[in-house]
PDB file of C-alpha atoms in Angstrom:
ATOM      1  CA  MET A   1      -0.169   0.427  -0.119  1.00 48.00           C
ATOM      2  CA  ASN A   2       3.057   2.169   0.738  1.00 49.00           C
ATOM      3  CA  HIS A   3       4.483   2.265  -2.156  1.00 52.00           C
ATOM      4  CA  ARG A   4       1.230   2.264  -4.643  1.00 46.00           C
ATOM      5  CA  ARG A   5       0.331   5.514  -2.552  1.00 48.00           C
ATOM      6  CA  ASP A   6       4.251   6.613  -3.602  1.00 51.00           C
ATOM      7  CA  PHE A   7       3.370   6.129  -6.853  1.00 44.00           C
ATOM      8  CA  LEU A   8       0.172   7.692  -7.302  1.00 43.00           C
ATOM      9  CA  ALA A   9       1.680  11.155  -5.326  1.00 46.00           C
ATOM     10  CA  LYS A  10       4.717  10.547  -8.069  1.00 50.00           C
ATOM     11  CA  SER A  11       1.997  10.398 -10.579  1.00 49.00           C
ATOM     12  CA  LEU A  12       0.676  12.920  -9.729  1.00 44.00           C
ATOM     13  CA  LEU A  13       2.967  15.382  -9.516  1.00 45.00           C
ATOM     14  CA  LEU A  14       4.483  14.569 -12.692  1.00 46.00           C
ATOM     15  CA  THR A  15       1.153  15.700 -14.277  1.00 47.00           C
ATOM     16  CA  GLY A  16       0.500  19.022 -12.993  1.00 48.00           C
ATOM     17  CA  ALA A  17       4.472  19.479 -13.684  1.00 46.00           C
ATOM     18  CA  ALA A  18       4.179  18.527 -17.735  1.00 46.00           C
ATOM     19  CA  GLY A  19       0.136  20.905 -17.846  1.00 49.00           C
ATOM     20  CA  LEU A  20       2.201  23.654 -16.367  1.00 41.00           C
ATOM     21  CA  ALA A  21       4.491  23.080 -19.283  1.00 45.00           C
ATOM     22  CA  ALA A  22       2.545  22.573 -21.467  1.00 46.00           C
ATOM     23  CA  SER A  23       0.842  25.771 -20.692  1.00 47.00           C
ATOM     24  CA  GLY A  24       3.722  28.300 -20.618  1.00 49.00           C
ATOM     25  CA  LEU A  25       3.856  28.622 -17.005  1.00 48.00           C
ATOM     26  CA  ARG A  26       6.443  27.738 -14.369  1.00 54.00           C
ATOM     27  CA  PRO A  27       5.400  25.789 -11.378  1.00 50.00           C
ATOM     28  CA  GLY A  28       4.269  28.518  -8.613  1.00 52.00           C
ATOM     29  CA  ALA A  29       2.855  31.245 -11.312  1.00 53.00           C
ATOM     30  CA  ALA A  30      -0.948  29.270 -12.296  1.00 57.00           C
ATOM     31  CA  GLY A  31      -2.462  31.880 -10.057  1.00 60.00           C
ATOM     32  CA  ALA A  32      -0.195  35.483 -12.013  1.00 68.00           C
ATOM     33  CA  GLN A  33      -1.355  37.482 -14.123  1.00 77.00           C
ATOM     34  CA  THR A  34       0.106  40.854 -16.025  1.00 88.00           C
ATOM     35  CA  ALA A  35      -1.361  44.624 -14.461  1.00 91.00           C
ATOM     36  CA  PRO A  36      -4.963  45.555 -15.653  1.00 92.00           C
ATOM     37  CA  ARG A  37      -5.771  48.090 -18.033  1.00 92.00           C
ATOM     38  CA  PRO A  38      -6.789  50.824 -16.575  1.00 95.00           C
ATOM     39  CA  ILE A  39     -11.221  51.090 -16.702  1.00 96.00           C
ATOM     40  CA  ARG A  40     -11.915  52.988 -19.383  1.00 96.00           C
ATOM     41  CA  ARG A  41     -14.856  55.323 -18.291  1.00 96.00           C
ATOM     42  CA  SER A  42     -17.627  57.157 -20.226  1.00 96.00           C
ATOM     43  CA  GLU A  43     -15.998  60.647 -18.994  1.00 96.00           C
ATOM     44  CA  ARG A  44     -19.665  61.267 -19.904  1.00 98.00           C
ATOM     45  CA  TYR A  45     -21.468  62.185 -16.538  1.00 97.00           C
ATOM     46  CA  ASP A  46     -20.559  63.026 -12.798  1.00 97.00           C
ATOM     47  CA  ASP A  47     -20.509  60.312 -10.485  1.00 97.00           C
ATOM     48  CA  SER A  48     -23.403  60.684  -8.084  1.00 96.00           C
ATOM     49  CA  PHE A  49     -25.357  58.370  -5.651  1.00 97.00           C
ATOM     50  CA  ILE A  50     -29.606  58.535  -5.913  1.00 97.00           C
ATOM     51  CA  ALA A  51     -29.497  57.813  -1.959  1.00 94.00           C
ATOM     52  CA  GLU A  52     -27.048  61.191  -1.927  1.00 95.00           C
ATOM     53  CA  ARG A  53     -29.008  63.802  -4.094  1.00 96.00           C
ATOM     54  CA  LYS A  54     -31.584  66.828  -3.422  1.00 94.00           C
ATOM     55  CA  PRO A  55     -35.067  65.564  -3.062  1.00 95.00           C
ATOM     56  CA  PHE A  56     -37.817  67.513  -5.752  1.00 97.00           C
ATOM     57  CA  LYS A  57     -41.150  67.410  -7.347  1.00 97.00           C
ATOM     58  CA  TRP A  58     -42.105  67.155 -10.455  1.00 98.00           C
ATOM     59  CA  PRO A  59     -45.085  69.833 -11.144  1.00 98.00           C
ATOM     60  CA  GLY A  60     -47.940  69.304  -9.332  1.00 97.00           C
ATOM     61  CA  ASN A  61     -46.484  68.204  -6.521  1.00 98.00           C
ATOM     62  CA  ASN A  62     -45.989  64.434  -8.785  1.00 98.00           C
ATOM     63  CA  THR A  63     -42.884  62.452  -7.484  1.00 98.00           C
ATOM     64  CA  LEU A  64     -43.258  59.690 -10.674  1.00 98.00           C
ATOM     65  CA  ALA A  65     -42.681  60.909 -13.805  1.00 99.00           C
ATOM     66  CA  VAL A  66     -43.942  58.628 -17.040  1.00 99.00           C
ATOM     67  CA  TRP A  67     -43.832  59.041 -20.662  1.00 98.00           C
ATOM     68  CA  PHE A  68     -44.510  56.778 -23.126  1.00 99.00           C
ATOM     69  CA  ALA A  69     -42.241  56.974 -26.356  1.00 98.00           C
ATOM     70  CA  PRO A  70     -43.822  54.954 -29.095  1.00 98.00           C
ATOM     71  CA  ASN A  71     -40.951  54.180 -32.573  1.00 98.00           C
ATOM     72  CA  VAL A  72     -42.169  54.731 -35.530  1.00 98.00           C
ATOM     73  CA  GLU A  73     -40.079  53.682 -37.525  1.00 98.00           C
ATOM     74  CA  VAL A  74     -39.206  52.301 -41.919  1.00 97.00           C
ATOM     75  CA  TRP A  75     -37.510  49.835 -43.109  1.00 96.00           C
ATOM     76  CA  GLN A  76     -35.780  49.515 -46.707  1.00 96.00           C
ATOM     77  CA  TYR A  77     -37.467  46.647 -48.482  1.00 97.00           C
ATOM     78  CA  ASP A  78     -33.834  45.440 -50.123  1.00 96.00           C
ATOM     79  CA  SER A  79     -32.494  45.304 -47.398  1.00 95.00           C
ATOM     80  CA  ALA A  80     -32.551  41.745 -44.319  1.00 93.00           C
ATOM     81  CA  SER A  81     -31.349  44.655 -41.288  1.00 91.00           C
ATOM     82  CA  GLY A  82     -34.212  45.218 -38.769  1.00 90.00           C
ATOM     83  CA  VAL A  83     -36.306  43.349 -35.623  1.00 94.00           C
ATOM     84  CA  GLY A  84     -37.809  40.509 -37.247  1.00 95.00           C
ATOM     85  CA  ILE A  85     -40.966  38.726 -35.438  1.00 96.00           C
ATOM     86  CA  THR A  86     -38.994  35.470 -37.594  1.00 95.00           C
ATOM     87  CA  PRO A  87     -35.085  34.296 -38.218  1.00 94.00           C
ATOM     88  CA  ASN A  88     -33.950  35.492 -41.422  1.00 95.00           C
ATOM     89  CA  PRO A  89     -30.065  33.304 -41.001  1.00 94.00           C
ATOM     90  CA  THR A  90     -28.906  34.127 -44.721  1.00 95.00           C
ATOM     91  CA  ASN A  91     -29.886  37.481 -44.907  1.00 94.00           C
ATOM     92  CA  HIS A  92     -32.534  36.574 -47.883  1.00 95.00           C
ATOM     93  CA  VAL A  93     -33.699  39.967 -49.417  1.00 97.00           C
ATOM     94  CA  PRO A  94     -36.800  41.240 -49.917  1.00 97.00           C
ATOM     95  CA  ASP A  95     -37.516  39.653 -46.059  1.00 96.00           C
ATOM     96  CA  VAL A  96     -41.597  39.439 -46.944  1.00 97.00           C
ATOM     97  CA  PHE A  97     -41.930  37.795 -43.653  1.00 97.00           C
ATOM     98  CA  ASN A  98     -40.253  40.529 -41.814  1.00 97.00           C
ATOM     99  CA  TYR A  99     -40.852  43.860 -43.535  1.00 97.00           C
ATOM    100  CA  ALA A 100     -44.913  43.223 -43.587  1.00 97.00           C
ATOM    101  CA  TRP A 101     -45.064  42.128 -39.832  1.00 98.00           C
ATOM    102  CA  ARG A 102     -42.878  45.849 -39.217  1.00 97.00           C
ATOM    103  CA  GLU A 103     -45.764  47.629 -41.946  1.00 97.00           C
ATOM    104  CA  TYR A 104     -48.648  46.218 -39.717  1.00 98.00           C
ATOM    105  CA  GLY A 105     -47.013  48.779 -37.416  1.00 98.00           C
ATOM    106  CA  MET A 106     -47.842  51.537 -39.588  1.00 98.00           C
ATOM    107  CA  ARG A 107     -50.595  50.205 -41.336  1.00 98.00           C
ATOM    108  CA  VAL A 108     -52.309  49.279 -38.090  1.00 98.00           C
ATOM    109  CA  GLY A 109     -51.038  48.993 -34.581  1.00 98.00           C
ATOM    110  CA  LEU A 110     -49.966  52.884 -33.991  1.00 98.00           C
ATOM    111  CA  TRP A 111     -53.424  53.314 -34.528  1.00 98.00           C
ATOM    112  CA  ARG A 112     -54.531  51.493 -31.978  1.00 98.00           C
ATOM    113  CA  ILE A 113     -51.924  52.488 -29.403  1.00 98.00           C
ATOM    114  CA  ALA A 114     -53.168  55.984 -30.485  1.00 98.00           C
ATOM    115  CA  ASP A 115     -57.079  54.669 -29.823  1.00 98.00           C
ATOM    116  CA  VAL A 116     -55.552  53.530 -26.046  1.00 98.00           C
ATOM    117  CA  PHE A 117     -53.212  57.074 -25.320  1.00 98.00           C
ATOM    118  CA  ASP A 118     -56.977  58.932 -27.074  1.00 98.00           C
ATOM    119  CA  GLU A 119     -58.632  56.550 -24.288  1.00 98.00           C
ATOM    120  CA  ALA A 120     -56.105  58.084 -20.769  1.00 98.00           C
ATOM    121  CA  GLY A 121     -55.830  61.218 -22.145  1.00 98.00           C
ATOM    122  CA  VAL A 122     -51.372  60.975 -22.139  1.00 98.00           C
ATOM    123  CA  LYS A 123     -49.652  62.073 -24.890  1.00 98.00           C
ATOM    124  CA  ALA A 124     -46.602  60.433 -26.531  1.00 98.00           C
ATOM    125  CA  THR A 125     -43.105  61.359 -27.348  1.00 99.00           C
ATOM    126  CA  VAL A 126     -42.641  60.044 -30.873  1.00 98.00           C
ATOM    127  CA  ALA A 127     -38.868  58.226 -31.827  1.00 98.00           C
ATOM    128  CA  LEU A 128     -39.669  59.262 -35.479  1.00 98.00           C
ATOM    129  CA  ASN A 129     -37.530  57.870 -38.172  1.00 98.00           C
ATOM    130  CA  SER A 130     -36.620  61.141 -40.503  1.00 98.00           C
ATOM    131  CA  GLN A 131     -38.210  58.809 -43.676  1.00 98.00           C
ATOM    132  CA  VAL A 132     -40.971  58.550 -42.026  1.00 98.00           C
ATOM    133  CA  CYS A 133     -41.474  61.819 -43.013  1.00 98.00           C
ATOM    134  CA  ASP A 134     -41.188  61.552 -46.612  1.00 97.00           C
ATOM    135  CA  VAL A 135     -43.173  57.885 -47.114  1.00 98.00           C
ATOM    136  CA  TYR A 136     -46.156  58.745 -44.215  1.00 98.00           C
ATOM    137  CA  PRO A 137     -46.688  61.994 -44.251  1.00 98.00           C
ATOM    138  CA  ARG A 138     -50.542  61.433 -43.774  1.00 98.00           C
ATOM    139  CA  ALA A 139     -48.960  59.181 -40.115  1.00 98.00           C
ATOM    140  CA  ILE A 140     -47.735  62.184 -39.415  1.00 98.00           C
ATOM    141  CA  GLU A 141     -50.235  64.175 -39.852  1.00 98.00           C
ATOM    142  CA  GLU A 142     -52.343  62.691 -37.315  1.00 98.00           C
ATOM    143  CA  MET A 143     -50.210  62.069 -35.142  1.00 98.00           C
ATOM    144  CA  LYS A 144     -49.308  66.282 -34.759  1.00 98.00           C
ATOM    145  CA  LYS A 145     -53.351  65.840 -34.134  1.00 98.00           C
ATOM    146  CA  ARG A 146     -52.760  64.755 -30.615  1.00 98.00           C
ATOM    147  CA  PHE A 147     -50.146  67.522 -30.252  1.00 98.00           C
ATOM    148  CA  TRP A 148     -47.110  64.472 -29.578  1.00 98.00           C
ATOM    149  CA  GLU A 149     -44.028  65.809 -29.879  1.00 98.00           C
ATOM    150  CA  PHE A 150     -40.697  63.935 -31.632  1.00 98.00           C
ATOM    151  CA  MET A 151     -37.634  63.229 -31.422  1.00 98.00           C
ATOM    152  CA  GLY A 152     -35.057  62.143 -33.823  1.00 98.00           C
ATOM    153  CA  HIS A 153     -34.522  58.681 -34.423  1.00 98.00           C
ATOM    154  CA  GLY A 154     -32.710  58.237 -37.395  1.00 97.00           C
ATOM    155  CA  THR A 155     -32.959  58.005 -40.833  1.00 97.00           C
ATOM    156  CA  THR A 156     -34.876  54.717 -40.921  1.00 96.00           C
ATOM    157  CA  ASN A 157     -34.247  51.247 -38.492  1.00 93.00           C
ATOM    158  CA  SER A 158     -32.154  49.870 -41.390  1.00 93.00           C
ATOM    159  CA  ASN A 159     -29.135  52.524 -40.655  1.00 92.00           C
ATOM    160  CA  ASN A 160     -27.664  53.624 -37.319  1.00 94.00           C
ATOM    161  CA  LEU A 161     -25.013  55.972 -36.329  1.00 96.00           C
ATOM    162  CA  ALA A 162     -21.974  52.857 -36.408  1.00 96.00           C
ATOM    163  CA  GLY A 163     -18.774  53.687 -37.756  1.00 95.00           C
ATOM    164  CA  LEU A 164     -19.676  57.198 -38.922  1.00 97.00           C
ATOM    165  CA  ASP A 165     -16.650  59.943 -39.025  1.00 97.00           C
ATOM    166  CA  PRO A 166     -17.616  63.216 -37.010  1.00 98.00           C
ATOM    167  CA  ASP A 167     -17.824  65.189 -40.399  1.00 98.00           C
ATOM    168  CA  ALA A 168     -20.574  62.866 -42.424  1.00 98.00           C
ATOM    169  CA  GLU A 169     -22.814  61.667 -38.808  1.00 98.00           C
ATOM    170  CA  ARG A 170     -22.879  65.838 -38.155  1.00 98.00           C
ATOM    171  CA  GLY A 171     -24.336  66.331 -41.522  1.00 98.00           C
ATOM    172  CA  THR A 172     -25.967  62.888 -41.168  1.00 98.00           C
ATOM    173  CA  ILE A 173     -28.256  64.448 -37.604  1.00 98.00           C
ATOM    174  CA  ARG A 174     -28.297  67.760 -39.338  1.00 98.00           C
ATOM    175  CA  SER A 175     -30.257  66.491 -42.198  1.00 98.00           C
ATOM    176  CA  ILE A 176     -33.034  63.962 -39.766  1.00 98.00           C
ATOM    177  CA  LEU A 177     -33.357  66.974 -37.293  1.00 98.00           C
ATOM    178  CA  LYS A 178     -34.580  69.727 -40.643  1.00 98.00           C
ATOM    179  CA  THR A 179     -36.421  66.558 -42.352  1.00 98.00           C
ATOM    180  CA  ILE A 180     -38.702  66.447 -38.454  1.00 98.00           C
ATOM    181  CA  GLU A 181     -38.955  70.283 -38.417  1.00 98.00           C
ATOM    182  CA  GLN A 182     -39.588  71.039 -41.617  1.00 98.00           C
ATOM    183  CA  ALA A 183     -42.374  68.050 -41.018  1.00 98.00           C
ATOM    184  CA  THR A 184     -43.562  68.978 -37.524  1.00 98.00           C
ATOM    185  CA  GLY A 185     -43.104  72.239 -37.514  1.00 98.00           C
ATOM    186  CA  LYS A 186     -40.967  71.786 -34.802  1.00 98.00           C
ATOM    187  CA  ARG A 187     -36.898  71.152 -34.264  1.00 98.00           C
ATOM    188  CA  PRO A 188     -37.015  68.224 -32.027  1.00 98.00           C
ATOM    189  CA  ARG A 189     -35.230  68.815 -28.768  1.00 98.00           C
ATOM    190  CA  GLY A 190     -34.490  64.279 -27.746  1.00 98.00           C
ATOM    191  CA  TRP A 191     -32.888  61.965 -29.590  1.00 98.00           C
ATOM    192  CA  LEU A 192     -33.095  58.675 -29.323  1.00 98.00           C
ATOM    193  CA  GLY A 193     -30.233  56.457 -31.291  1.00 97.00           C
ATOM    194  CA  SER A 194     -31.122  53.666 -34.349  1.00 95.00           C
ATOM    195  CA  GLY A 195     -30.772  50.464 -32.185  1.00 94.00           C
ATOM    196  CA  LEU A 196     -29.843  52.858 -29.223  1.00 96.00           C
ATOM    197  CA  ILE A 197     -27.167  52.882 -31.130  1.00 96.00           C
ATOM    198  CA  GLU A 198     -24.145  56.158 -30.957  1.00 98.00           C
ATOM    199  CA  THR A 199     -19.812  56.947 -31.402  1.00 97.00           C
ATOM    200  CA  TYR A 200     -17.631  58.579 -29.463  1.00 98.00           C
ATOM    201  CA  ASN A 201     -19.420  61.899 -30.924  1.00 98.00           C
ATOM    202  CA  THR A 202     -22.378  61.875 -30.861  1.00 98.00           C
ATOM    203  CA  LEU A 203     -23.858  63.378 -27.904  1.00 98.00           C
ATOM    204  CA  ASP A 204     -21.893  66.376 -28.674  1.00 98.00           C
ATOM    205  CA  ILE A 205     -23.291  66.820 -32.370  1.00 98.00           C
ATOM    206  CA  LEU A 206     -26.727  66.335 -30.768  1.00 98.00           C
ATOM    207  CA  ALA A 207     -26.134  69.244 -27.723  1.00 98.00           C
ATOM    208  CA  GLU A 208     -24.337  71.545 -31.241  1.00 98.00           C
ATOM    209  CA  GLU A 209     -27.382  71.464 -33.235  1.00 98.00           C
ATOM    210  CA  GLY A 210     -29.938  72.172 -30.596  1.00 98.00           C
ATOM    211  CA  VAL A 211     -30.865  68.848 -28.615  1.00 98.00           C
ATOM    212  CA  VAL A 212     -30.735  68.874 -25.091  1.00 98.00           C
ATOM    213  CA  TYR A 213     -32.263  64.777 -24.270  1.00 98.00           C
ATOM    214  CA  CYS A 214     -31.338  61.905 -24.856  1.00 98.00           C
ATOM    215  CA  GLY A 215     -32.468  58.223 -24.027  1.00 98.00           C
ATOM    216  CA  ASP A 216     -29.790  56.542 -25.087  1.00 98.00           C
ATOM    217  CA  TRP A 217     -28.106  56.650 -21.877  1.00 97.00           C
ATOM    218  CA  ASN A 218     -30.382  53.730 -19.458  1.00 97.00           C
ATOM    219  CA  ASN A 219     -28.177  54.542 -15.827  1.00 98.00           C
ATOM    220  CA  ASP A 220     -30.581  56.181 -13.864  1.00 98.00           C
ATOM    221  CA  ASP A 221     -33.750  56.787 -12.441  1.00 98.00           C
ATOM    222  CA  GLN A 222     -33.997  60.610 -12.703  1.00 98.00           C
ATOM    223  CA  PRO A 223     -32.493  63.013 -15.882  1.00 98.00           C
ATOM    224  CA  ILE A 224     -28.501  63.322 -15.326  1.00 98.00           C
ATOM    225  CA  ALA A 225     -26.819  65.851 -16.790  1.00 98.00           C
ATOM    226  CA  MET A 226     -24.335  64.985 -19.627  1.00 98.00           C
ATOM    227  CA  LYS A 227     -21.013  66.642 -19.918  1.00 98.00           C
ATOM    228  CA  VAL A 228     -20.698  68.202 -24.000  1.00 98.00           C
ATOM    229  CA  LYS A 229     -18.408  70.362 -25.533  1.00 98.00           C
ATOM    230  CA  SER A 230     -21.114  73.016 -25.957  1.00 97.00           C
ATOM    231  CA  GLY A 231     -24.744  72.933 -25.211  1.00 97.00           C
ATOM    232  CA  LYS A 232     -27.012  71.946 -22.911  1.00 97.00           C
ATOM    233  CA  MET A 233     -27.461  67.316 -22.778  1.00 98.00           C
ATOM    234  CA  PHE A 234     -29.660  65.680 -20.133  1.00 98.00           C
ATOM    235  CA  GLY A 235     -30.410  61.405 -20.155  1.00 98.00           C
ATOM    236  CA  VAL A 236     -33.367  60.767 -19.332  1.00 98.00           C
ATOM    237  CA  PRO A 237     -34.184  57.403 -18.124  1.00 98.00           C
ATOM    238  CA  TYR A 238     -35.509  55.121 -21.939  1.00 98.00           C
ATOM    239  CA  CYS A 239     -36.337  52.349 -19.128  1.00 97.00           C
ATOM    240  CA  ASN A 240     -35.497  49.277 -21.505  1.00 97.00           C
ATOM    241  CA  GLU A 241     -35.967  46.734 -18.994  1.00 98.00           C
ATOM    242  CA  ILE A 242     -39.458  47.367 -20.234  1.00 98.00           C
ATOM    243  CA  ASN A 243     -38.706  47.790 -23.696  1.00 98.00           C
ATOM    244  CA  ASP A 244     -42.201  44.858 -26.014  1.00 98.00           C
ATOM    245  CA  ILE A 245     -38.915  44.290 -28.194  1.00 98.00           C
ATOM    246  CA  PRO A 246     -37.407  41.848 -25.369  1.00 98.00           C
ATOM    247  CA  LEU A 247     -40.072  41.053 -23.058  1.00 98.00           C
ATOM    248  CA  TYR A 248     -42.421  39.138 -26.183  1.00 98.00           C
ATOM    249  CA  LEU A 249     -40.044  38.763 -28.322  1.00 97.00           C
ATOM    250  CA  ARG A 250     -36.126  37.650 -26.860  1.00 97.00           C
ATOM    251  CA  LYS A 251     -37.538  36.231 -24.118  1.00 98.00           C
ATOM    252  CA  GLY A 252     -41.088  35.406 -25.110  1.00 98.00           C
ATOM    253  CA  TYR A 253     -42.783  37.201 -22.584  1.00 98.00           C
ATOM    254  CA  THR A 254     -46.559  36.577 -22.628  1.00 98.00           C
ATOM    255  CA  GLY A 255     -49.405  39.557 -22.101  1.00 98.00           C
ATOM    256  CA  GLU A 256     -49.495  38.415 -18.629  1.00 98.00           C
ATOM    257  CA  GLN A 257     -46.169  38.454 -18.477  1.00 98.00           C
ATOM    258  CA  TYR A 258     -45.088  42.277 -19.603  1.00 98.00           C
ATOM    259  CA  LEU A 259     -48.188  42.927 -17.977  1.00 98.00           C
ATOM    260  CA  ARG A 260     -46.829  41.848 -14.541  1.00 98.00           C
ATOM    261  CA  SER A 261     -43.196  43.322 -16.027  1.00 98.00           C
ATOM    262  CA  VAL A 262     -44.626  46.929 -15.953  1.00 98.00           C
ATOM    263  CA  ILE A 263     -46.893  46.850 -13.205  1.00 98.00           C
ATOM    264  CA  ASP A 264     -43.288  45.783 -11.203  1.00 98.00           C
ATOM    265  CA  GLN A 265     -41.365  48.429 -12.341  1.00 98.00           C
ATOM    266  CA  PHE A 266     -44.102  50.506 -11.576  1.00 99.00           C
ATOM    267  CA  ASP A 267     -44.973  50.146  -8.677  1.00 99.00           C
ATOM    268  CA  VAL A 268     -41.214  50.102  -7.238  1.00 98.00           C
ATOM    269  CA  LEU A 269     -40.499  53.318  -9.027  1.00 98.00           C
ATOM    270  CA  TYR A 270     -43.766  54.579  -7.509  1.00 98.00           C
ATOM    271  CA  ALA A 271     -42.599  53.521  -4.125  1.00 98.00           C
ATOM    272  CA  ASP A 272     -39.501  54.773  -4.419  1.00 98.00           C
ATOM    273  CA  SER A 273     -40.147  58.317  -5.822  1.00 98.00           C
ATOM    274  CA  ARG A 274     -41.445  58.856  -1.811  1.00 96.00           C
ATOM    275  CA  LYS A 275     -37.865  59.626  -1.178  1.00 96.00           C
ATOM    276  CA  GLN A 276     -36.856  60.720  -3.871  1.00 97.00           C
ATOM    277  CA  PRO A 277     -38.640  61.531  -7.642  1.00 98.00           C
ATOM    278  CA  ARG A 278     -38.312  58.931 -10.348  1.00 98.00           C
ATOM    279  CA  VAL A 279     -38.756  59.120 -14.016  1.00 98.00           C
ATOM    280  CA  MET A 280     -40.093  56.010 -15.965  1.00 99.00           C
ATOM    281  CA  GLY A 281     -40.499  55.036 -19.892  1.00 98.00           C
ATOM    282  CA  VAL A 282     -42.558  53.200 -21.822  1.00 98.00           C
ATOM    283  CA  PRO A 283     -40.739  51.849 -24.682  1.00 98.00           C
ATOM    284  CA  LEU A 284     -43.068  50.802 -27.372  1.00 98.00           C
ATOM    285  CA  HIS A 285     -42.783  49.543 -30.962  1.00 98.00           C
ATOM    286  CA  PRO A 286     -46.612  49.250 -32.784  1.00 98.00           C
ATOM    287  CA  MET A 287     -45.949  46.238 -34.857  1.00 98.00           C
ATOM    288  CA  ILE A 288     -45.482  44.873 -31.303  1.00 98.00           C
ATOM    289  CA  SER A 289     -47.680  46.587 -28.862  1.00 98.00           C
ATOM    290  CA  GLY A 290     -50.308  47.176 -30.997  1.00 98.00           C
ATOM    291  CA  GLN A 291     -51.138  43.704 -32.180  1.00 98.00           C
ATOM    292  CA  PRO A 292     -54.743  42.770 -31.077  1.00 98.00           C
ATOM    293  CA  LEU A 293     -53.364  40.208 -28.770  1.00 98.00           C
ATOM    294  CA  ARG A 294     -50.918  42.421 -26.472  1.00 98.00           C
ATOM    295  CA  ILE A 295     -53.415  46.055 -27.033  1.00 98.00           C
ATOM    296  CA  LYS A 296     -55.387  45.087 -23.684  1.00 98.00           C
ATOM    297  CA  TYR A 297     -52.468  44.876 -21.740  1.00 98.00           C
ATOM    298  CA  LEU A 298     -50.592  48.169 -22.619  1.00 98.00           C
ATOM    299  CA  GLN A 299     -54.166  49.058 -22.122  1.00 98.00           C
ATOM    300  CA  ARG A 300     -54.294  47.499 -18.531  1.00 98.00           C
ATOM    301  CA  ALA A 301     -50.886  49.153 -17.555  1.00 98.00           C
ATOM    302  CA  ILE A 302     -51.856  52.448 -18.278  1.00 98.00           C
ATOM    303  CA  ALA A 303     -55.417  51.810 -15.833  1.00 98.00           C
ATOM    304  CA  HIS A 304     -52.836  50.878 -13.342  1.00 98.00           C
ATOM    305  CA  MET A 305     -51.116  53.596 -13.045  1.00 98.00           C
ATOM    306  CA  LYS A 306     -53.246  55.871 -13.136  1.00 98.00           C
ATOM    307  CA  GLU A 307     -54.785  54.539 -10.350  1.00 98.00           C
ATOM    308  CA  HIS A 308     -52.134  56.059  -7.800  1.00 98.00           C
ATOM    309  CA  GLN A 309     -51.538  59.694  -6.961  1.00 98.00           C
ATOM    310  CA  GLY A 310     -48.695  61.319  -7.814  1.00 98.00           C
ATOM    311  CA  VAL A 311     -48.131  60.823 -11.345  1.00 98.00           C
ATOM    312  CA  TRP A 312     -47.240  62.957 -13.725  1.00 98.00           C
ATOM    313  CA  PHE A 313     -47.919  61.557 -17.498  1.00 98.00           C
ATOM    314  CA  ALA A 314     -45.557  64.271 -19.018  1.00 98.00           C
ATOM    315  CA  THR A 315     -43.084  64.053 -22.680  1.00 98.00           C
ATOM    316  CA  GLY A 316     -39.335  64.015 -23.130  1.00 98.00           C
ATOM    317  CA  SER A 317     -39.367  67.867 -23.497  1.00 98.00           C
ATOM    318  CA  GLU A 318     -41.600  68.436 -20.305  1.00 98.00           C
ATOM    319  CA  ILE A 319     -39.805  65.954 -17.988  1.00 98.00           C
ATOM    320  CA  ILE A 320     -36.458  68.100 -18.752  1.00 98.00           C
ATOM    321  CA  ASP A 321     -37.534  71.647 -18.878  1.00 98.00           C
ATOM    322  CA  ALA A 322     -39.070  70.455 -14.898  1.00 98.00           C
ATOM    323  CA  TYR A 323     -35.678  69.168 -14.324  1.00 98.00           C
ATOM    324  CA  GLN A 324     -33.697  71.806 -15.242  1.00 97.00           C
ATOM    325  CA  GLN A 325     -35.847  74.226 -12.749  1.00 96.00           C
ATOM    326  CA  VAL A 326     -34.969  72.037  -9.585  1.00 93.00           C
ATOM    327  CA  ALA A 327     -31.862  70.182 -10.448  1.00 84.00           C
TER     328      ALA A 327
END
């Protein structure tokens, strides 16, 4: 038995040494590592913990601001890019199945959502692809009649800002804002990137062009001041955790599960707002939440919110204007 134990011990020692040799490490150096690279941070805002901030109230002595952000978008027929209801692994075009599904949102779903908003007496803050102005001018007029706000959301969701150099990005953003201004009569004060994608220069360019708030930065429950080279810029919570794309499409939630998620989000933010005011964004897509099987869950979520005192249903601009008065 002693000989057998000695043999096993020597075998394990030799095996371990061989493994270290094969990995290029010295015995005793397996846990060593090089010095870590310093963390690169965005440097776009100051560190601030919400419990340490000065309390304030929203207009009307309210504590929770809620804004609804339907994404009103168009896509290229000869492109496979864009959110889909069915896989297209070979990027075949035309992608009729997904293209037609998206078009349903503009033809039917958006107006089903509009009826719910009209009934509840709330206004939307539309994340608008600028080419909607060219393709669906009558839709723009209908949204204007409801006094909805429009924020820039790229040209089309078949494209985004990724990889653009500063001059090309500036020209793209300027054109988007101008197109929306000409169609709606107001220059957008807000922005939501297509796919929430930015470059390192996006916020600076947006601020130069007069945009004052952005929904891309979901790092807080309150608006936050963003650092830009000129002008002003604020991040507004868009609350991507309750976005209908990841919940319904990526996680496969049922309507009841979606409703539970939105209500849970609201209930906690509402309770938290007694100590510090909060913002709740509700991202929506007409081809998803505007479907017949899902619309009642949006309706029920809004009804739940309206049962509570101290809730302010606002637009993105109204939230930022109020925040600048009290921050």
